[in-house]
């Protein structure tokens, strides 16, 4: 709370009317004329006249208090670049297209009696059109994993962010090509 208050105070520029110079004679502490005040006033010597006229000058905007800026942010999360985002979208399209091709070729091979689904998780969906939705789960997970790897705190993980999507798309296209080869 103290830090927030200090940041708020240092970010507000100083006002011009806080530092005013009074021209003329010295100021009197009170207007009442008592014995004590007259004695004190008469005991003090008079001040010499100033050589330079002291006018009130406005404070330049550059001289005003600047907001407090940290030298280096404490925690910065890496961000994706526009190039990485385009590649990620391209790999997303490739992964989901490969999964759709694999689903089409698997459904065609199973429906034609040329083989059966080897994946036990997809076996219940292989003979119906639900295989198209079921095969999209893996590319969806790979997309999420690739995106998280792209903005990871670890440099070696950020360098390999494209790997899950590429491997997933490659396996889908390989499986689809294998199924087409089994049918022909």
PDB file of C-alpha atoms in Angstrom:
ATOM      1  CA  UNK A   1       0.000   0.000   0.000  1.00  0.00           C
ATOM      2  CA  UNK A   2       2.924   2.296   0.758  1.00  0.00           C
ATOM      3  CA  UNK A   3       4.473   1.547  -2.626  1.00  0.00           C
ATOM      4  CA  UNK A   4       1.185   2.312  -4.363  1.00  0.00           C
ATOM      5  CA  UNK A   5       0.947   5.632  -2.523  1.00  0.00           C
ATOM      6  CA  UNK A   6       4.520   6.563  -3.453  1.00  0.00           C
ATOM      7  CA  UNK A   7       3.922   5.661  -7.087  1.00  0.00           C
ATOM      8  CA  UNK A   8       0.793   7.781  -7.115  1.00  0.00           C
ATOM      9  CA  UNK A   9       2.541  10.749  -5.546  1.00  0.00           C
ATOM     10  CA  UNK A  10       5.565  10.615  -7.849  1.00  0.00           C
ATOM     11  CA  UNK A  11       3.438  10.287 -10.957  1.00  0.00           C
ATOM     12  CA  UNK A  12       1.512  13.533 -10.275  1.00  0.00           C
ATOM     13  CA  UNK A  13       3.363  16.644 -11.528  1.00  0.00           C
ATOM     14  CA  UNK A  14       4.081  19.381  -8.989  1.00  0.00           C
ATOM     15  CA  UNK A  15       1.772  22.414  -8.954  1.00  0.00           C
ATOM     16  CA  UNK A  16       3.080  25.874  -9.893  1.00  0.00           C
ATOM     17  CA  UNK A  17       1.425  27.694  -7.015  1.00  0.00           C
ATOM     18  CA  UNK A  18       3.250  25.787  -4.262  1.00  0.00           C
ATOM     19  CA  UNK A  19       6.458  27.822  -4.521  1.00  0.00           C
ATOM     20  CA  UNK A  20       5.716  31.557  -4.569  1.00  0.00           C
ATOM     21  CA  UNK A  21       8.137  34.356  -3.880  1.00  0.00           C
ATOM     22  CA  UNK A  22       6.864  37.458  -2.147  1.00  0.00           C
ATOM     23  CA  UNK A  23       8.246  40.776  -3.385  1.00  0.00           C
ATOM     24  CA  UNK A  24       8.560  43.783  -1.204  1.00  0.00           C
ATOM     25  CA  UNK A  25       9.113  44.140   2.519  1.00  0.00           C
ATOM     26  CA  UNK A  26       9.501  41.235   4.916  1.00  0.00           C
ATOM     27  CA  UNK A  27       6.278  39.653   6.057  1.00  0.00           C
ATOM     28  CA  UNK A  28       4.908  40.451   9.490  1.00  0.00           C
ATOM     29  CA  UNK A  29       3.839  37.488  11.605  1.00  0.00           C
ATOM     30  CA  UNK A  30       0.719  39.184  12.973  1.00  0.00           C
ATOM     31  CA  UNK A  31      -1.174  42.382  12.315  1.00  0.00           C
ATOM     32  CA  UNK A  32      -1.885  43.056  15.965  1.00  0.00           C
ATOM     33  CA  UNK A  33       0.316  45.693  17.523  1.00  0.00           C
ATOM     34  CA  UNK A  34       1.345  44.403  20.899  1.00  0.00           C
ATOM     35  CA  UNK A  35       4.324  45.377  22.968  1.00  0.00           C
ATOM     36  CA  UNK A  36       6.102  42.096  22.253  1.00  0.00           C
ATOM     37  CA  UNK A  37       5.783  42.346  18.514  1.00  0.00           C
ATOM     38  CA  UNK A  38       6.970  45.944  18.400  1.00  0.00           C
ATOM     39  CA  UNK A  39       9.952  45.131  20.529  1.00  0.00           C
ATOM     40  CA  UNK A  40      10.925  42.216  18.331  1.00  0.00           C
ATOM     41  CA  UNK A  41      10.403  44.226  15.142  1.00  0.00           C
ATOM     42  CA  UNK A  42      12.467  47.174  16.397  1.00  0.00           C
ATOM     43  CA  UNK A  43      15.280  44.943  17.628  1.00  0.00           C
ATOM     44  CA  UNK A  44      15.825  43.351  14.206  1.00  0.00           C
ATOM     45  CA  UNK A  45      17.909  45.170  11.626  1.00  0.00           C
ATOM     46  CA  UNK A  46      16.311  46.015   8.326  1.00  0.00           C
ATOM     47  CA  UNK A  47      17.108  43.722   5.424  1.00  0.00           C
ATOM     48  CA  UNK A  48      19.030  45.103   2.451  1.00  0.00           C
ATOM     49  CA  UNK A  49      17.162  45.647  -0.775  1.00  0.00           C
ATOM     50  CA  UNK A  50      17.522  42.735  -3.237  1.00  0.00           C
ATOM     51  CA  UNK A  51      19.791  43.371  -6.232  1.00  0.00           C
ATOM     52  CA  UNK A  52      17.749  41.152  -8.541  1.00  0.00           C
ATOM     53  CA  UNK A  53      14.020  41.389  -8.906  1.00  0.00           C
ATOM     54  CA  UNK A  54      12.591  38.037  -7.877  1.00  0.00           C
ATOM     55  CA  UNK A  55       9.607  37.296 -10.102  1.00  0.00           C
ATOM     56  CA  UNK A  56       7.641  34.110  -9.924  1.00  0.00           C
ATOM     57  CA  UNK A  57       8.600  31.957 -12.877  1.00  0.00           C
ATOM     58  CA  UNK A  58       6.525  28.975 -13.944  1.00  0.00           C
ATOM     59  CA  UNK A  59       8.174  25.631 -13.600  1.00  0.00           C
ATOM     60  CA  UNK A  60       9.112  24.145 -16.960  1.00  0.00           C
ATOM     61  CA  UNK A  61       7.246  20.928 -17.816  1.00  0.00           C
ATOM     62  CA  UNK A  62      10.553  19.055 -18.106  1.00  0.00           C
ATOM     63  CA  UNK A  63      11.560  20.084 -14.595  1.00  0.00           C
ATOM     64  CA  UNK A  64       8.342  18.779 -13.055  1.00  0.00           C
ATOM     65  CA  UNK A  65       8.456  15.499 -11.204  1.00  0.00           C
ATOM     66  CA  UNK A  66       8.462  12.574 -13.601  1.00  0.00           C
ATOM     67  CA  UNK A  67       6.590   9.353 -12.884  1.00  0.00           C
ATOM     68  CA  UNK A  68       8.600   6.574 -11.329  1.00  0.00           C
ATOM     69  CA  UNK A  69       9.734   4.043 -13.933  1.00  0.00           C
ATOM     70  CA  UNK A  70      11.366   0.762 -13.035  1.00  0.00           C
ATOM     71  CA  UNK A  71      14.680   0.045 -14.715  1.00  0.00           C
ATOM     72  CA  UNK A  72      13.688  -3.495 -15.712  1.00  0.00           C
ATOM     73  CA  UNK A  73      10.322  -5.199 -15.331  1.00  0.00           C
ATOM     74  CA  UNK A  74      10.332  -7.885 -12.709  1.00  0.00           C
ATOM     75  CA  UNK A  75       8.410 -10.493 -14.711  1.00  0.00           C
ATOM     76  CA  UNK A  76       7.859 -10.501 -18.441  1.00  0.00           C
ATOM     77  CA  UNK A  77       6.235 -13.382 -20.233  1.00  0.00           C
ATOM     78  CA  UNK A  78       7.623 -14.094 -23.706  1.00  0.00           C
ATOM     79  CA  UNK A  79       5.222 -13.210 -26.489  1.00  0.00           C
ATOM     80  CA  UNK A  80       4.673 -14.719 -29.885  1.00  0.00           C
ATOM     81  CA  UNK A  81       5.831 -12.864 -32.946  1.00  0.00           C
ATOM     82  CA  UNK A  82       3.561 -12.280 -35.958  1.00  0.00           C
ATOM     83  CA  UNK A  83       5.679 -14.760 -37.942  1.00  0.00           C
ATOM     84  CA  UNK A  84       5.261 -17.436 -35.266  1.00  0.00           C
ATOM     85  CA  UNK A  85       1.502 -16.794 -35.178  1.00  0.00           C
ATOM     86  CA  UNK A  86       1.238 -17.316 -38.959  1.00  0.00           C
ATOM     87  CA  UNK A  87       3.256 -20.528 -38.770  1.00  0.00           C
ATOM     88  CA  UNK A  88       1.127 -21.731 -35.848  1.00  0.00           C
ATOM     89  CA  UNK A  89      -2.078 -21.139 -37.843  1.00  0.00           C
ATOM     90  CA  UNK A  90      -0.599 -22.943 -40.855  1.00  0.00           C
ATOM     91  CA  UNK A  91       0.368 -25.916 -38.678  1.00  0.00           C
ATOM     92  CA  UNK A  92      -3.105 -25.870 -37.124  1.00  0.00           C
ATOM     93  CA  UNK A  93      -4.721 -26.118 -40.554  1.00  0.00           C
ATOM     94  CA  UNK A  94      -2.281 -28.863 -41.577  1.00  0.00           C
ATOM     95  CA  UNK A  95      -2.889 -30.868 -38.398  1.00  0.00           C
ATOM     96  CA  UNK A  96      -6.668 -30.713 -38.617  1.00  0.00           C
ATOM     97  CA  UNK A  97      -6.604 -31.434 -42.366  1.00  0.00           C
ATOM     98  CA  UNK A  98      -4.392 -34.466 -41.756  1.00  0.00           C
ATOM     99  CA  UNK A  99      -6.759 -35.685 -39.039  1.00  0.00           C
ATOM    100  CA  UNK A 100      -9.753 -35.274 -41.368  1.00  0.00           C
ATOM    101  CA  UNK A 101      -7.904 -37.172 -44.123  1.00  0.00           C
ATOM    102  CA  UNK A 102      -7.025 -39.942 -41.653  1.00  0.00           C
ATOM    103  CA  UNK A 103     -10.653 -40.128 -40.482  1.00  0.00           C
ATOM    104  CA  UNK A 104     -11.967 -40.298 -44.058  1.00  0.00           C
ATOM    105  CA  UNK A 105      -9.519 -43.020 -45.094  1.00  0.00           C
ATOM    106  CA  UNK A 106     -10.103 -45.032 -41.889  1.00  0.00           C
ATOM    107  CA  UNK A 107     -13.883 -44.847 -42.271  1.00  0.00           C
ATOM    108  CA  UNK A 108     -13.567 -45.897 -45.906  1.00  0.00           C
ATOM    109  CA  UNK A 109     -11.261 -48.850 -45.088  1.00  0.00           C
ATOM    110  CA  UNK A 110     -13.403 -50.101 -42.169  1.00  0.00           C
ATOM    111  CA  UNK A 111     -16.696 -49.666 -44.058  1.00  0.00           C
ATOM    112  CA  UNK A 112     -15.268 -51.524 -47.083  1.00  0.00           C
ATOM    113  CA  UNK A 113     -14.097 -54.424 -44.910  1.00  0.00           C
ATOM    114  CA  UNK A 114     -10.402 -53.926 -45.695  1.00  0.00           C
ATOM    115  CA  UNK A 115      -9.303 -53.691 -42.081  1.00  0.00           C
ATOM    116  CA  UNK A 116     -10.126 -52.420 -38.624  1.00  0.00           C
ATOM    117  CA  UNK A 117      -9.106 -49.444 -36.501  1.00  0.00           C
ATOM    118  CA  UNK A 118      -5.910 -50.192 -34.563  1.00  0.00           C
ATOM    119  CA  UNK A 119      -6.382 -47.391 -31.997  1.00  0.00           C
ATOM    120  CA  UNK A 120      -8.557 -48.781 -29.168  1.00  0.00           C
ATOM    121  CA  UNK A 121      -9.829 -45.282 -28.293  1.00  0.00           C
ATOM    122  CA  UNK A 122     -11.074 -44.649 -31.843  1.00  0.00           C
ATOM    123  CA  UNK A 123     -12.327 -48.179 -32.523  1.00  0.00           C
ATOM    124  CA  UNK A 124     -15.929 -47.480 -31.316  1.00  0.00           C
ATOM    125  CA  UNK A 125     -16.175 -44.510 -33.723  1.00  0.00           C
ATOM    126  CA  UNK A 126     -14.505 -46.115 -36.763  1.00  0.00           C
ATOM    127  CA  UNK A 127     -17.696 -47.426 -38.384  1.00  0.00           C
ATOM    128  CA  UNK A 128     -19.686 -44.181 -37.968  1.00  0.00           C
ATOM    129  CA  UNK A 129     -19.312 -40.552 -38.967  1.00  0.00           C
ATOM    130  CA  UNK A 130     -18.327 -39.721 -35.377  1.00  0.00           C
ATOM    131  CA  UNK A 131     -14.771 -40.647 -36.353  1.00  0.00           C
ATOM    132  CA  UNK A 132     -14.437 -37.197 -37.960  1.00  0.00           C
ATOM    133  CA  UNK A 133     -15.029 -35.434 -34.624  1.00  0.00           C
ATOM    134  CA  UNK A 134     -13.071 -37.981 -32.590  1.00  0.00           C
ATOM    135  CA  UNK A 135      -9.913 -37.593 -34.668  1.00  0.00           C
ATOM    136  CA  UNK A 136      -9.937 -33.805 -34.133  1.00  0.00           C
ATOM    137  CA  UNK A 137      -9.156 -34.161 -30.408  1.00  0.00           C
ATOM    138  CA  UNK A 138      -5.484 -34.970 -30.896  1.00  0.00           C
ATOM    139  CA  UNK A 139      -4.720 -32.000 -33.221  1.00  0.00           C
ATOM    140  CA  UNK A 140      -6.615 -29.740 -30.845  1.00  0.00           C
ATOM    141  CA  UNK A 141      -4.386 -30.848 -27.972  1.00  0.00           C
ATOM    142  CA  UNK A 142      -1.271 -30.462 -30.119  1.00  0.00           C
ATOM    143  CA  UNK A 143      -2.347 -26.920 -31.055  1.00  0.00           C
ATOM    144  CA  UNK A 144      -2.753 -26.037 -27.393  1.00  0.00           C
ATOM    145  CA  UNK A 145       0.581 -27.610 -26.500  1.00  0.00           C
ATOM    146  CA  UNK A 146       2.367 -25.798 -29.331  1.00  0.00           C
ATOM    147  CA  UNK A 147       0.888 -22.455 -28.292  1.00  0.00           C
ATOM    148  CA  UNK A 148       1.945 -22.970 -24.665  1.00  0.00           C
ATOM    149  CA  UNK A 149       5.433 -23.987 -25.756  1.00  0.00           C
ATOM    150  CA  UNK A 150       5.688 -20.858 -27.932  1.00  0.00           C
ATOM    151  CA  UNK A 151       5.372 -18.557 -24.899  1.00  0.00           C
ATOM    152  CA  UNK A 152       7.226 -20.756 -22.399  1.00  0.00           C
ATOM    153  CA  UNK A 153       9.695 -19.303 -19.909  1.00  0.00           C
ATOM    154  CA  UNK A 154      12.332 -21.827 -20.988  1.00  0.00           C
ATOM    155  CA  UNK A 155      14.325 -20.986 -24.113  1.00  0.00           C
ATOM    156  CA  UNK A 156      14.824 -24.566 -25.273  1.00  0.00           C
ATOM    157  CA  UNK A 157      11.048 -25.147 -25.128  1.00  0.00           C
ATOM    158  CA  UNK A 158      10.381 -21.979 -27.140  1.00  0.00           C
ATOM    159  CA  UNK A 159      12.726 -23.240 -29.861  1.00  0.00           C
ATOM    160  CA  UNK A 160      10.750 -26.494 -30.227  1.00  0.00           C
ATOM    161  CA  UNK A 161       7.194 -25.097 -30.120  1.00  0.00           C
ATOM    162  CA  UNK A 162       6.435 -26.274 -33.676  1.00  0.00           C
ATOM    163  CA  UNK A 163       7.351 -29.921 -33.001  1.00  0.00           C
ATOM    164  CA  UNK A 164       4.045 -31.270 -31.517  1.00  0.00           C
ATOM    165  CA  UNK A 165       1.931 -29.898 -34.355  1.00  0.00           C
ATOM    166  CA  UNK A 166       4.346 -31.054 -37.045  1.00  0.00           C
ATOM    167  CA  UNK A 167       4.625 -34.577 -35.660  1.00  0.00           C
ATOM    168  CA  UNK A 168       0.843 -34.820 -35.184  1.00  0.00           C
ATOM    169  CA  UNK A 169       0.121 -33.646 -38.731  1.00  0.00           C
ATOM    170  CA  UNK A 170       2.795 -35.959 -40.146  1.00  0.00           C
ATOM    171  CA  UNK A 171       1.396 -38.991 -38.330  1.00  0.00           C
ATOM    172  CA  UNK A 172      -2.128 -38.187 -39.512  1.00  0.00           C
ATOM    173  CA  UNK A 173      -1.058 -37.879 -43.142  1.00  0.00           C
ATOM    174  CA  UNK A 174       1.031 -41.055 -42.866  1.00  0.00           C
ATOM    175  CA  UNK A 175      -1.910 -42.994 -41.380  1.00  0.00           C
ATOM    176  CA  UNK A 176      -4.265 -41.653 -44.039  1.00  0.00           C
ATOM    177  CA  UNK A 177      -1.869 -42.614 -46.828  1.00  0.00           C
ATOM    178  CA  UNK A 178      -1.498 -46.089 -45.317  1.00  0.00           C
ATOM    179  CA  UNK A 179      -5.286 -46.536 -45.199  1.00  0.00           C
ATOM    180  CA  UNK A 180      -5.656 -45.414 -48.819  1.00  0.00           C
ATOM    181  CA  UNK A 181      -2.939 -47.926 -49.767  1.00  0.00           C
ATOM    182  CA  UNK A 182      -4.820 -50.714 -47.944  1.00  0.00           C
ATOM    183  CA  UNK A 183      -8.036 -49.949 -49.832  1.00  0.00           C
ATOM    184  CA  UNK A 184      -6.362 -49.946 -53.277  1.00  0.00           C
TER     185      UNK A 184
END
